[in-house]
XYZ file of C-alpha atoms in Angstrom:
324
model
C 76.377 110.349 105.796
C 78.179 113.431 107.079
C 79.970 115.797 104.731
C 83.625 116.644 105.255
C 83.227 120.255 106.411
C 80.746 119.516 109.251
C 83.082 116.723 110.401
C 86.007 119.145 110.548
C 83.890 121.704 112.400
C 82.849 118.989 114.859
C 86.579 118.285 115.438
C 87.037 122.005 116.261
C 89.329 122.622 113.288
C 89.949 126.350 112.818
C 88.213 127.946 109.848
C 91.420 128.967 108.030
C 92.673 125.385 108.107
C 89.301 124.119 106.853
C 89.515 126.537 103.916
C 93.047 125.362 103.117
C 92.022 121.691 103.223
C 89.119 122.568 100.933
C 91.545 124.196 98.470
C 93.763 121.100 98.370
C 90.760 118.842 97.820
C 89.429 121.036 95.019
C 92.718 120.497 93.198
C 92.507 116.762 93.938
C 89.014 116.585 92.431
C 90.461 117.987 89.204
C 93.337 115.479 89.360
C 90.787 112.692 89.912
C 88.951 113.776 86.776
C 92.167 113.846 84.716
C 93.184 110.411 86.032
C 89.718 109.049 85.192
C 89.936 110.329 81.612
C 93.280 108.582 81.080
C 94.240 108.234 77.434
C 91.127 110.174 76.396
C 92.709 113.432 77.643
C 96.258 112.682 76.422
C 97.763 112.665 79.934
C 99.417 109.237 79.911
C 103.078 108.534 79.222
C 106.381 110.080 80.282
C 108.089 113.356 79.476
C 111.757 113.743 78.563
C 112.474 115.386 81.927
C 113.592 114.160 85.351
C 112.604 115.646 88.715
C 115.006 116.530 91.545
C 114.861 112.866 92.647
C 116.338 111.701 89.331
C 113.023 110.066 88.402
C 111.490 110.361 84.941
C 108.445 112.615 85.141
C 105.078 111.432 83.884
C 102.755 113.901 82.181
C 100.263 113.502 85.028
C 103.018 114.227 87.590
C 103.571 117.637 86.043
C 99.865 118.391 85.599
C 99.043 117.376 89.193
C 101.924 119.385 90.614
C 100.899 122.495 88.695
C 97.239 122.192 89.690
C 98.099 121.955 93.393
C 100.746 124.658 93.254
C 98.537 127.143 91.386
C 95.579 126.694 93.733
C 97.734 126.918 96.871
C 99.485 130.053 95.606
C 96.101 131.667 94.950
C 94.560 130.620 98.284
C 96.240 133.257 100.452
C 96.521 130.666 103.252
C 99.966 129.274 102.417
C 103.349 130.888 103.100
C 105.617 128.198 101.625
C 105.134 125.141 99.395
C 107.312 122.041 98.994
C 106.695 119.332 96.407
C 108.384 116.162 95.202
C 108.434 117.728 91.745
C 110.080 121.031 92.792
C 113.845 121.404 93.281
C 113.385 123.822 96.188
C 110.585 125.430 98.172
C 108.206 127.923 96.570
C 107.386 131.116 98.476
C 103.654 131.877 98.412
C 101.789 134.510 100.489
C 103.898 136.480 102.965
C 102.488 136.248 106.486
C 100.087 133.384 105.642
C 99.511 130.961 108.538
C 100.431 127.589 106.986
C 103.029 125.722 104.946
C 102.138 122.737 102.747
C 104.189 119.840 101.370
C 102.893 117.226 98.952
C 103.616 114.357 96.621
C 101.281 115.333 93.781
C 100.978 111.836 92.338
C 102.422 108.952 94.317
C 102.818 105.701 92.390
C 103.643 107.197 88.994
C 104.709 103.804 87.637
C 101.047 102.748 87.897
C 99.672 105.587 85.771
C 99.958 103.881 82.401
C 98.539 100.539 83.637
C 95.457 102.050 85.332
C 96.779 101.060 88.769
C 96.362 102.758 92.138
C 97.870 106.227 92.512
C 97.241 109.078 94.933
C 98.093 112.532 96.243
C 99.757 112.763 99.676
C 99.812 116.064 101.575
C 100.799 117.550 104.930
C 100.176 120.929 106.586
C 102.246 122.691 109.273
C 102.034 126.125 110.867
C 104.382 128.629 109.264
C 107.398 129.829 111.264
C 107.474 133.605 111.735
C 111.236 133.674 112.385
C 112.072 132.072 109.009
C 111.768 133.661 105.522
C 109.020 132.262 103.292
C 111.590 131.251 100.664
C 113.649 129.190 103.128
C 113.619 125.381 103.430
C 113.917 125.910 107.186
C 110.153 126.511 107.230
C 109.898 122.716 106.967
C 112.475 121.933 109.639
C 109.687 120.667 111.889
C 109.073 117.213 113.311
C 106.152 115.174 112.059
C 104.521 115.576 115.466
C 103.986 119.245 114.545
C 101.742 118.474 111.571
C 98.314 120.092 111.939
C 96.826 118.003 109.139
C 97.895 114.954 107.133
C 96.074 113.119 104.404
C 95.970 111.491 101.010
C 93.502 111.185 98.172
C 93.472 107.745 96.548
C 92.412 107.564 92.906
C 91.036 104.033 92.630
C 87.672 102.577 91.576
C 86.316 105.308 93.859
C 88.149 108.464 94.937
C 88.820 108.286 98.676
C 90.224 110.752 101.202
C 92.043 109.677 104.366
C 92.480 112.624 106.735
C 93.512 113.492 110.269
C 93.770 116.894 111.903
C 95.239 115.483 115.095
C 92.289 113.347 116.132
C 91.047 110.113 114.541
C 92.126 109.092 111.061
C 88.879 109.241 109.112
C 87.993 107.970 105.638
C 85.784 109.837 103.187
C 84.523 108.917 99.711
C 84.013 111.434 96.912
C 80.377 111.530 95.820
C 80.911 112.452 92.175
C 77.227 113.237 91.671
C 77.356 115.984 94.330
C 81.074 116.813 94.167
C 81.555 116.445 97.929
C 83.377 114.081 100.289
C 81.143 111.972 102.555
C 82.330 110.283 105.754
C 82.411 106.510 105.212
C 84.671 105.377 108.097
C 84.489 107.473 111.261
C 87.609 105.968 112.837
C 90.128 103.812 111.009
C 91.508 101.257 113.445
C 94.486 99.097 112.455
C 94.316 95.631 114.083
C 97.220 94.965 116.459
C 98.105 91.637 114.804
C 98.287 90.758 111.122
C 99.153 88.037 108.616
C 99.712 90.363 105.661
C 102.821 92.246 104.567
C 103.773 94.606 101.759
C 107.376 94.767 100.559
C 109.208 95.008 97.230
C 110.634 91.472 97.003
C 112.796 92.384 94.014
C 115.084 94.162 96.513
C 115.664 90.980 98.554
C 119.426 90.875 97.987
C 119.811 94.527 98.963
C 118.497 94.278 102.544
C 120.340 93.960 105.833
C 120.732 90.478 107.301
C 118.210 91.338 110.032
C 115.473 92.402 107.619
C 116.185 89.450 105.308
C 115.831 87.119 108.304
C 112.484 88.742 109.177
C 111.072 88.259 105.665
C 112.393 84.694 105.494
C 110.528 83.859 108.700
C 107.309 85.316 107.258
C 107.716 83.204 104.120
C 108.175 80.002 106.157
C 104.582 80.392 107.350
C 103.169 77.753 109.690
C 106.429 75.786 109.641
C 108.551 78.777 110.693
C 109.212 80.455 114.039
C 106.241 82.801 113.512
C 103.936 79.758 113.197
C 101.359 81.380 110.942
C 100.847 81.834 107.202
C 101.476 85.315 105.810
C 100.196 86.763 102.548
C 102.170 89.331 100.567
C 100.552 92.283 98.786
C 102.358 94.960 96.748
C 100.824 97.818 94.737
C 103.933 99.666 93.623
C 102.440 102.810 95.173
C 103.021 103.586 98.849
C 99.672 105.361 99.092
C 97.828 102.226 97.929
C 99.734 99.850 100.197
C 99.307 102.047 103.275
C 95.611 102.503 102.449
C 95.210 98.723 102.617
C 97.033 98.671 105.983
C 94.745 101.404 107.322
C 91.679 99.571 106.007
C 92.361 96.038 107.235
C 95.756 95.870 108.947
C 99.155 94.659 107.809
C 102.714 95.945 107.687
C 104.277 98.096 104.966
C 108.065 98.007 104.703
C 110.595 99.862 102.588
C 113.902 99.161 104.369
C 117.340 100.602 103.614
C 119.349 99.367 100.647
C 122.699 98.280 102.112
C 124.279 98.324 98.635
C 123.673 102.073 98.284
C 125.368 103.665 101.305
C 125.268 107.077 99.615
C 121.432 106.943 99.435
C 120.110 103.870 101.231
C 116.483 104.959 101.643
C 113.824 105.383 98.948
C 110.873 107.219 100.519
C 110.790 110.927 101.366
C 110.313 111.925 104.985
C 108.526 115.251 104.590
C 105.745 114.539 102.106
C 105.452 110.738 102.147
C 106.586 109.139 105.425
C 105.476 111.886 107.854
C 101.852 112.334 106.681
C 101.273 108.592 106.337
C 102.905 107.965 109.722
C 100.506 110.457 111.327
C 97.537 108.703 109.737
C 98.826 105.288 110.839
C 99.533 106.371 114.435
C 96.131 108.049 114.709
C 94.583 104.772 113.565
C 96.325 102.931 116.452
C 99.240 101.705 114.353
C 102.985 102.257 114.569
C 105.423 103.973 112.156
C 109.217 103.683 112.414
C 112.378 103.830 110.386
C 114.777 100.973 111.095
C 115.805 102.761 114.310
C 113.372 105.462 115.402
C 109.828 106.792 115.337
C 109.257 108.580 112.036
C 107.310 111.478 113.568
C 110.222 112.275 115.909
C 112.559 113.232 113.035
C 112.997 116.859 111.957
C 113.796 116.988 108.205
C 117.321 118.186 107.449
C 116.220 119.065 103.898
C 112.916 118.861 102.033
C 113.826 115.786 99.973
C 115.377 113.779 102.828
C 114.760 110.021 102.556
C 114.103 107.482 105.319
C 113.457 103.771 105.701
C 109.799 103.016 106.484
C 108.220 100.248 108.581
C 104.586 100.976 109.494
C 101.323 99.244 110.291
C 99.992 96.826 112.908
C 101.798 97.511 116.192
C 102.703 93.943 117.106
C 104.106 93.204 113.651
C 106.130 96.440 113.569
C 107.595 95.524 116.962
C 108.462 92.039 115.687
C 110.202 93.491 112.635
C 112.187 96.022 114.687
C 113.235 93.178 116.998
C 114.907 91.378 114.096
C 116.773 94.574 113.174
C 118.100 94.980 116.724
C 119.352 91.419 117.095
C 121.064 91.017 113.713
């Protein structure tokens, strides 16, 4: 099996970007260890604080955020940092070539039940005409990402990564401390009979999306004429990992009962990196109206609806939204 660094060199990734990826993954190895220790290292449970999203912070959220932030600040490769757990951007090294955004621990609600959680990250080139302390560093479309990935902390620790070419899957060899290539090219099947959606939000969806889900639930007797299975992890990183591994569609549509904030997922450090991975695995990633990677963030915590996965199923879903 090939190690990560030779794979990146084979893909002609520049050395400074390789070093930055290595820094991120070093932090993720430490997070993986903390996650694996669980209650033994006193990292479970919530704090009394909320993040900028209004979400109660878990102890591991704060630890993971600090680990990533500290290592990126020390790397000398990063000009600006954005995180789900930070109110605003953090200026790092002046003149450094890259900016990094991340969700330090996606799926926090799964921490205390030993469920799937993960770290999502994205890398862009820094903008020389914008100060390091400005959010405008991240006013770049998802198509401008130079690297996108996540580390999934499950029974094994896995890395999904793309630097513009194929979406590849690596597994952490904990005996050697290195990531080994286990899937050279993730390839999402065009068709699927599996969907992931939070059914508890059923009465908060548009009529078009409700109609789509109803037709899936009707199975062989419905207009889709095939039986669908539903899967839901409660962590976007886990649900999208399943889609990348075996196909499916992941949906988090708008909440029509919350016009002031209809969407749940963040564009910059959740939707964009996962959309890049999905597209580079021959899948499709849209909001309810447009391609996710075509949107330039208006602010670092901007939220969008997400529909991504097998191309034919995404097209079917979008068709329901157009006609209702």
